[in-house]
Amino acid sequence: QQQVKQSPQSLIVQKGGISIINCAYENTAFDYFPWYQQFPGKGPALLIAIRPDVSEKKEGRFTISFNKSAKQFSLHIMDSQPGDSATYFCAAQDSGSRLTFGEGTQLTVNP
Amino acid sequence: DTAVSQTPKYLVTQMGNDKSIKCEQNLGHDTMYWYKQDSKKFLKIMFSYNNKELIINETVPNRFSPKSPDKAHLNLHINSLELGDSAVYFCASSQGGGQGRRAFFGQGTRLTVV
């Protein structure tokens, strides 16, 4: 069973546009929700993360919105740039440190 | 100054062979992991060690055996390789649970079984 569901599978936006990726989880034991960015040939790297006691976290152009009651969270990339083109993974972590990943979103930002 | 390093980066081998992938982290973390990324880029945890002790062992064929000689190293040995083992294997590390559980990933080892 897929405990973290991510959509869309792929996303194409124009430079300067807003990229939005959505995730939903089922396990209420999850207490840490990171987003990872992966470039081809590289390992995933932490982009931004949120805990369920806050509804929003912003770091530069990247914002996580979190809805605890709906068990959903999303990543917004403002002013998307071609350099943002990568695969993005949402994840959820329980206190045992196991990361459960979403299926990934291939983002392409056209110049 | 690579934080999490894996060797080799590429591994091509025939079915039935035994191979090992090595991982080292210089971050002083106490927890290390192996993840498998399949052809659809789906990432799934395989194993986790905390201070050399196995704490997560997902449903993985027992042909896969992790070994942690010390808390800075976590190796993965695979016996009797099968075509379906072809994937990218990532090592990662983090500093336990609680605050700052950021996981740092290595560059990955692309295993191709022919």
GROMACS .gro file of N, CA and C in nm, chain B:
model
  342
  112ASP      N    1   3.519   1.693  -0.012
  112ASP     CA    2   3.457   1.674   0.120
  112ASP      C    3   3.318   1.615   0.106
  113THR      N    4   3.309   1.499   0.038
  113THR     CA    5   3.179   1.436   0.017
  113THR      C    6   3.126   1.386   0.149
  114ALA      N    7   2.998   1.419   0.179
  114ALA     CA    8   2.941   1.383   0.308
  114ALA      C    9   2.908   1.233   0.314
  115VAL      N   10   2.841   1.185   0.210
  115VAL     CA   11   2.806   1.044   0.201
  115VAL      C   12   2.859   0.995   0.067
  116SER      N   13   2.951   0.902   0.073
  116SER     CA   14   3.012   0.854  -0.050
  116SER      C   15   2.988   0.706  -0.067
  117GLN      N   16   2.957   0.669  -0.191
  117GLN     CA   17   2.929   0.529  -0.225
  117GLN      C   18   3.025   0.486  -0.333
  118THR      N   19   3.063   0.359  -0.326
  118THR     CA   20   3.143   0.302  -0.434
  118THR      C   21   3.097   0.160  -0.461
  119PRO      N   22   3.090   0.120  -0.586
  119PRO     CA   23   3.119   0.202  -0.705
  119PRO      C   24   2.999   0.287  -0.746
  120LYS      N   25   3.017   0.376  -0.840
  120LYS     CA   26   2.906   0.457  -0.892
  120LYS      C   27   2.826   0.376  -0.994
  121TYR      N   28   2.895   0.293  -1.070
  121TYR     CA   29   2.830   0.205  -1.167
  121TYR      C   30   2.878   0.062  -1.144
  122LEU      N   31   2.786  -0.031  -1.162
  122LEU     CA   32   2.819  -0.172  -1.143
  122LEU      C   33   2.739  -0.253  -1.243
  123VAL      N   34   2.809  -0.318  -1.335
  123VAL     CA   35   2.745  -0.404  -1.433
  123VAL      C   36   2.795  -0.545  -1.407
  124THR      N   37   2.702  -0.639  -1.392
  124THR     CA   38   2.742  -0.773  -1.356
  124THR      C   39   2.645  -0.875  -1.413
  125GLN      N   40   2.685  -0.997  -1.417
  125GLN     CA   41   2.600  -1.102  -1.471
  125GLN      C   42   2.511  -1.163  -1.363
  126MET      N   43   2.401  -1.216  -1.408
  126MET     CA   44   2.310  -1.287  -1.317
  126MET      C   45   2.385  -1.395  -1.241
  127GLY      N   46   2.352  -1.411  -1.116
  127GLY     CA   47   2.411  -1.516  -1.035
  127GLY      C   48   2.535  -1.475  -0.959
  128ASN      N   49   2.592  -1.360  -0.999
  128ASN     CA   50   2.713  -1.314  -0.928
  128ASN      C   51   2.678  -1.255  -0.792
  129ASP      N   52   2.782  -1.241  -0.710
  129ASP     CA   53   2.771  -1.173  -0.580
  129ASP      C   54   2.847  -1.042  -0.588
  130LYS      N   55   2.787  -0.935  -0.538
  130LYS     CA   56   2.854  -0.805  -0.543
  130LYS      C   57   2.829  -0.727  -0.415
  131SER      N   58   2.918  -0.630  -0.390
  131SER     CA   59   2.903  -0.543  -0.273
  131SER      C   60   2.909  -0.398  -0.313
  132ILE      N   61   2.834  -0.318  -0.240
  132ILE     CA   62   2.838  -0.172  -0.254
  132ILE      C   63   2.880  -0.117  -0.118
  133LYS      N   64   2.974  -0.022  -0.122
  133LYS     CA   65   3.025   0.033   0.004
  133LYS      C   66   2.975   0.175   0.024
  134CYS      N   67   2.954   0.212   0.149
  134CYS     CA   68   2.908   0.347   0.182
  134CYS      C   69   2.979   0.397   0.306
  135GLU      N   70   3.019   0.523   0.299
  135GLU     CA   71   3.085   0.586   0.413
  135GLU      C   72   3.030   0.727   0.431
  136GLN      N   73   3.008   0.767   0.555
  136GLN     CA   74   2.966   0.905   0.581
  136GLN      C   75   3.062   0.969   0.681
  137ASN      N   76   3.092   1.096   0.655
  137ASN     CA   77   3.184   1.169   0.742
  137ASN      C   78   3.113   1.281   0.818
  138LEU      N   79   2.982   1.262   0.840
  138LEU     CA   80   2.903   1.365   0.906
  138LEU      C   81   2.889   1.339   1.057
  139GLY      N   82   2.938   1.227   1.102
  139GLY     CA   83   2.924   1.193   1.243
  139GLY      C   84   2.784   1.148   1.280
  140HIS      N   85   2.704   1.111   1.180
  140HIS     CA   86   2.567   1.067   1.206
  140HIS      C   87   2.566   0.928   1.268
  141ASP      N   88   2.455   0.901   1.339
  141ASP     CA   89   2.447   0.770   1.405
  141ASP      C   90   2.354   0.673   1.332
  142THR      N   91   2.287   0.720   1.227
  142THR     CA   92   2.193   0.635   1.155
  142THR      C   93   2.224   0.635   1.006
  143MET      N   94   2.226   0.517   0.948
  143MET     CA   95   2.253   0.503   0.805
  143MET      C   96   2.148   0.414   0.741
  144TYR      N   97   2.127   0.435   0.612
  144TYR     CA   98   2.018   0.368   0.541
  144TYR      C   99   2.064   0.320   0.404
  145TRP      N  100   1.992   0.221   0.353
  145TRP     CA  101   1.997   0.186   0.212
  145TRP      C  102   1.858   0.203   0.154
  146TYR      N  103   1.852   0.275   0.041
  146TYR     CA  104   1.729   0.292  -0.034
  146TYR      C  105   1.749   0.236  -0.174
  147LYS      N  106   1.640   0.187  -0.232
  147LYS     CA  107   1.643   0.139  -0.370
  147LYS      C  108   1.552   0.229  -0.454
  148GLN      N  109   1.605   0.274  -0.568
  148GLN     CA  110   1.524   0.354  -0.661
  148GLN      C  111   1.506   0.275  -0.789
  149ASP      N  112   1.382   0.242  -0.821
  149ASP     CA  113   1.357   0.158  -0.938
  149ASP      C  114   1.353   0.242  -1.066
  150SER      N  115   1.321   0.175  -1.174
  150SER     CA  116   1.324   0.242  -1.305
  150SER      C  117   1.221   0.353  -1.317
  151LYS      N  118   1.118   0.349  -1.232
  151LYS     CA  119   1.018   0.456  -1.233
  151LYS      C  120   1.051   0.565  -1.130
  152LYS      N  121   1.172   0.558  -1.077
  152LYS     CA  122   1.225   0.655  -0.981
  152LYS      C  123   1.162   0.643  -0.842
  153PHE      N  124   1.088   0.537  -0.818
  153PHE     CA  125   1.028   0.522  -0.685
  153PHE      C  126   1.136   0.483  -0.585
  154LEU      N  127   1.142   0.556  -0.473
  154LEU     CA  128   1.241   0.535  -0.368
  154LEU      C  129   1.180   0.455  -0.254
  155LYS      N  130   1.247   0.347  -0.217
  155LYS     CA  131   1.194   0.265  -0.108
  155LYS      C  132   1.306   0.226  -0.013
  156ILE      N  133   1.279   0.240   0.116
  156ILE     CA  134   1.381   0.203   0.213
  156ILE      C  135   1.400   0.053   0.216
  157MET      N  136   1.525   0.011   0.233
  157MET     CA  137   1.556  -0.131   0.246
  157MET      C  138   1.597  -0.161   0.390
  158PHE      N  139   1.696  -0.089   0.438
  158PHE     CA  140   1.752  -0.115   0.570
  158PHE      C  141   1.788   0.018   0.637
  159SER      N  142   1.793   0.011   0.772
  159SER     CA  143   1.844   0.122   0.848
  159SER      C  144   1.922   0.068   0.967
  160TYR      N  145   2.036   0.130   0.992
  160TYR     CA  146   2.119   0.095   1.106
  160TYR      C  147   2.135   0.217   1.195
  161ASN      N  148   2.127   0.195   1.325
  161ASN     CA  149   2.154   0.300   1.421
  161ASN      C  150   2.265   0.252   1.513
  162ASN      N  151   2.378   0.324   1.512
  162ASN     CA  152   2.494   0.282   1.592
  162ASN      C  153   2.526   0.134   1.572
  163LYS      N  154   2.533   0.095   1.447
  163LYS     CA  155   2.569  -0.040   1.404
  163LYS      C  156   2.462  -0.146   1.430
  164GLU      N  157   2.348  -0.102   1.482
  164GLU     CA  158   2.242  -0.199   1.510
  164GLU      C  159   2.131  -0.186   1.406
  165LEU      N  160   2.087  -0.299   1.349
  165LEU     CA  161   1.981  -0.299   1.249
  165LEU      C  162   1.849  -0.259   1.314
  166ILE      N  163   1.786  -0.152   1.265
  166ILE     CA  164   1.659  -0.108   1.322
  166ILE      C  165   1.544  -0.114   1.223
  167ILE      N  166   1.572  -0.111   1.096
  167ILE     CA  167   1.468  -0.124   0.994
  167ILE      C  168   1.514  -0.230   0.895
  168ASN      N  169   1.428  -0.327   0.872
  168ASN     CA  170   1.458  -0.432   0.774
  168ASN      C  171   1.329  -0.456   0.698
  169GLU      N  172   1.313  -0.385   0.587
  169GLU     CA  173   1.191  -0.397   0.509
  169GLU      C  174   1.187  -0.535   0.441
  170THR      N  175   1.078  -0.561   0.374
  170THR     CA  176   1.063  -0.689   0.306
  170THR      C  177   1.157  -0.693   0.187
  171VAL      N  178   1.275  -0.741   0.212
  171VAL     CA  179   1.380  -0.747   0.111
  171VAL      C  180   1.428  -0.892   0.104
  172PRO      N  181   1.451  -0.945  -0.017
  172PRO     CA  182   1.501  -1.083  -0.024
  172PRO      C  183   1.626  -1.102   0.062
  173ASN      N  184   1.639  -1.217   0.124
  173ASN     CA  185   1.754  -1.237   0.212
  173ASN      C  186   1.884  -1.253   0.134
  174ARG      N  187   1.879  -1.239   0.001
  174ARG     CA  188   2.002  -1.230  -0.078
  174ARG      C  189   2.073  -1.097  -0.050
  175PHE      N  190   1.999  -1.001   0.006
  175PHE     CA  191   2.057  -0.871   0.040
  175PHE      C  192   2.097  -0.873   0.186
  176SER      N  193   2.223  -0.846   0.213
  176SER     CA  194   2.267  -0.845   0.352
  176SER      C  195   2.349  -0.719   0.378
  177PRO      N  196   2.298  -0.632   0.466
  177PRO     CA  197   2.374  -0.514   0.504
  177PRO      C  198   2.474  -0.549   0.614
  178LYS      N  199   2.582  -0.472   0.616
  178LYS     CA  200   2.680  -0.491   0.724
  178LYS      C  201   2.734  -0.354   0.763
  179SER      N  202   2.736  -0.329   0.893
  179SER     CA  203   2.785  -0.202   0.944
  179SER      C  204   2.903  -0.226   1.036
  180PRO      N  205   3.025  -0.216   0.986
  180PRO     CA  206   3.143  -0.241   1.070
  180PRO      C  207   3.163  -0.134   1.177
  181ASP      N  208   3.118  -0.013   1.149
  181ASP     CA  209   3.119   0.095   1.248
  181ASP      C  210   3.014   0.195   1.205
  182LYS      N  211   2.987   0.295   1.287
  182LYS     CA  212   2.870   0.378   1.257
  182LYS      C  213   2.893   0.472   1.139
  183ALA      N  214   3.015   0.478   1.086
  183ALA     CA  215   3.041   0.561   0.968
  183ALA      C  216   3.031   0.483   0.838
  184HIS      N  217   3.014   0.352   0.847
  184HIS     CA  218   3.013   0.268   0.728
  184HIS      C  219   2.892   0.175   0.728
  185LEU      N  220   2.832   0.161   0.610
  185LEU     CA  221   2.723   0.065   0.592
  185LEU      C  222   2.736   0.009   0.451
  186ASN      N  223   2.770  -0.119   0.444
  186ASN     CA  224   2.789  -0.184   0.316
  186ASN      C  225   2.668  -0.271   0.284
  187LEU      N  226   2.650  -0.297   0.155
  187LEU     CA  227   2.539  -0.381   0.111
  187LEU      C  228   2.594  -0.491   0.023
  188HIS      N  229   2.573  -0.614   0.065
  188HIS     CA  230   2.619  -0.729  -0.012
  188HIS      C  231   2.497  -0.797  -0.073
  189ILE      N  232   2.509  -0.830  -0.201
  189ILE     CA  233   2.397  -0.894  -0.270
  189ILE      C  234   2.446  -1.025  -0.330
  190ASN      N  235   2.382  -1.132  -0.291
  190ASN     CA  236   2.415  -1.265  -0.343
  190ASN      C  237   2.325  -1.302  -0.460
  191SER      N  238   2.377  -1.387  -0.545
  191SER     CA  239   2.297  -1.447  -0.654
  191SER      C  240   2.213  -1.342  -0.726
  192LEU      N  241   2.277  -1.244  -0.781
  192LEU     CA  242   2.207  -1.132  -0.843
  192LEU      C  243   2.108  -1.177  -0.950
  193GLU      N  244   1.993  -1.107  -0.951
  193GLU     CA  245   1.887  -1.135  -1.048
  193GLU      C  246   1.862  -1.010  -1.133
  194LEU      N  247   1.800  -1.031  -1.249
  194LEU     CA  248   1.772  -0.918  -1.339
  194LEU      C  249   1.693  -0.809  -1.267
  195GLY      N  250   1.598  -0.851  -1.182
  195GLY     CA  251   1.512  -0.755  -1.112
  195GLY      C  252   1.584  -0.673  -1.007
  196ASP      N  253   1.709  -0.706  -0.980
  196ASP     CA  254   1.787  -0.627  -0.883
  196ASP      C  255   1.842  -0.500  -0.948
  197SER      N  256   1.833  -0.491  -1.080
  197SER     CA  257   1.881  -0.372  -1.149
  197SER      C  258   1.805  -0.250  -1.100
  198ALA      N  259   1.879  -0.152  -1.051
  198ALA     CA  260   1.819  -0.032  -0.992
  198ALA      C  261   1.933   0.060  -0.952
  199VAL      N  262   1.895   0.176  -0.896
  199VAL     CA  263   1.995   0.264  -0.835
  199VAL      C  264   1.981   0.249  -0.684
  200TYR      N  265   2.089   0.221  -0.618
  200TYR     CA  266   2.089   0.203  -0.473
  200TYR      C  267   2.154   0.325  -0.409
  201PHE      N  268   2.081   0.384  -0.314
  201PHE     CA  269   2.131   0.502  -0.245
  201PHE      C  270   2.157   0.471  -0.099
  202CYS      N  271   2.271   0.516  -0.054
  202CYS     CA  272   2.303   0.516   0.087
  202CYS      C  273   2.268   0.654   0.142
  203ALA      N  274   2.225   0.661   0.266
  203ALA     CA  275   2.193   0.789   0.328
  203ALA      C  276   2.229   0.782   0.475
  204SER      N  277   2.239   0.899   0.537
  204SER     CA  278   2.263   0.903   0.680
  204SER      C  279   2.185   1.018   0.741
  205SER      N  280   2.158   1.007   0.870
  205SER     CA  281   2.093   1.114   0.944
  205SER      C  282   2.134   1.103   1.090
  206GLN      N  283   2.106   1.210   1.163
  206GLN     CA  284   2.138   1.208   1.305
  206GLN      C  285   2.012   1.168   1.380
  207GLY      N  286   1.987   1.040   1.391
  207GLY     CA  287   1.880   0.985   1.471
  207GLY      C  288   1.743   1.042   1.443
  208GLY      N  289   1.659   1.045   1.546
  208GLY     CA  290   1.525   1.099   1.530
  208GLY      C  291   1.514   1.236   1.592
  209GLY      N  292   1.394   1.286   1.609
  209GLY     CA  293   1.374   1.416   1.669
  209GLY      C  294   1.408   1.529   1.574
  210GLN      N  295   1.444   1.643   1.629
  210GLN     CA  296   1.473   1.761   1.549
  210GLN      C  297   1.590   1.736   1.455
  211GLY      N  298   1.583   1.796   1.338
  211GLY     CA  299   1.696   1.790   1.245
  211GLY      C  300   1.721   1.652   1.188
  212ARG      N  301   1.614   1.582   1.155
  212ARG     CA  302   1.632   1.448   1.101
  212ARG      C  303   1.656   1.450   0.950
  213ARG      N  304   1.734   1.546   0.908
  213ARG     CA  305   1.762   1.558   0.766
  213ARG      C  306   1.845   1.439   0.721
  214ALA      N  307   1.803   1.375   0.616
  214ALA     CA  308   1.879   1.263   0.561
  214ALA      C  309   1.965   1.314   0.446
  215PHE      N  310   2.092   1.279   0.449
  215PHE     CA  311   2.186   1.313   0.343
  215PHE      C  312   2.208   1.187   0.259
  216PHE      N  313   2.192   1.203   0.129
  216PHE     CA  314   2.205   1.089   0.038
  216PHE      C  315   2.338   1.092  -0.036
  217GLY      N  316   2.387   0.974  -0.066
  217GLY     CA  317   2.502   0.962  -0.154
  217GLY      C  318   2.460   0.980  -0.298
  218GLN      N  319   2.556   0.965  -0.389
  218GLN     CA  320   2.532   0.986  -0.531
  218GLN      C  321   2.462   0.868  -0.597
  219GLY      N  322   2.457   0.758  -0.528
  219GLY     CA  323   2.391   0.642  -0.584
  219GLY      C  324   2.486   0.546  -0.653
  220THR      N  325   2.447   0.421  -0.657
  220THR     CA  326   2.519   0.317  -0.733
  220THR      C  327   2.419   0.257  -0.831
  221ARG      N  328   2.448   0.275  -0.958
  221ARG     CA  329   2.359   0.218  -1.061
  221ARG      C  330   2.401   0.075  -1.088
  222LEU      N  331   2.319  -0.018  -1.045
  222LEU     CA  332   2.347  -0.161  -1.064
  222LEU      C  333   2.269  -0.213  -1.184
  223THR      N  334   2.341  -0.272  -1.276
  223THR     CA  335   2.278  -0.332  -1.393
  223THR      C  336   2.315  -0.480  -1.396
  224VAL      N  337   2.214  -0.564  -1.392
  224VAL     CA  338   2.237  -0.708  -1.396
  224VAL      C  339   2.199  -0.757  -1.536
  225VAL      N  340   2.294  -0.823  -1.601
  225VAL     CA  341   2.270  -0.868  -1.740
  225VAL      C  342   2.271  -1.021  -1.748
   0.00000   0.00000   0.00000
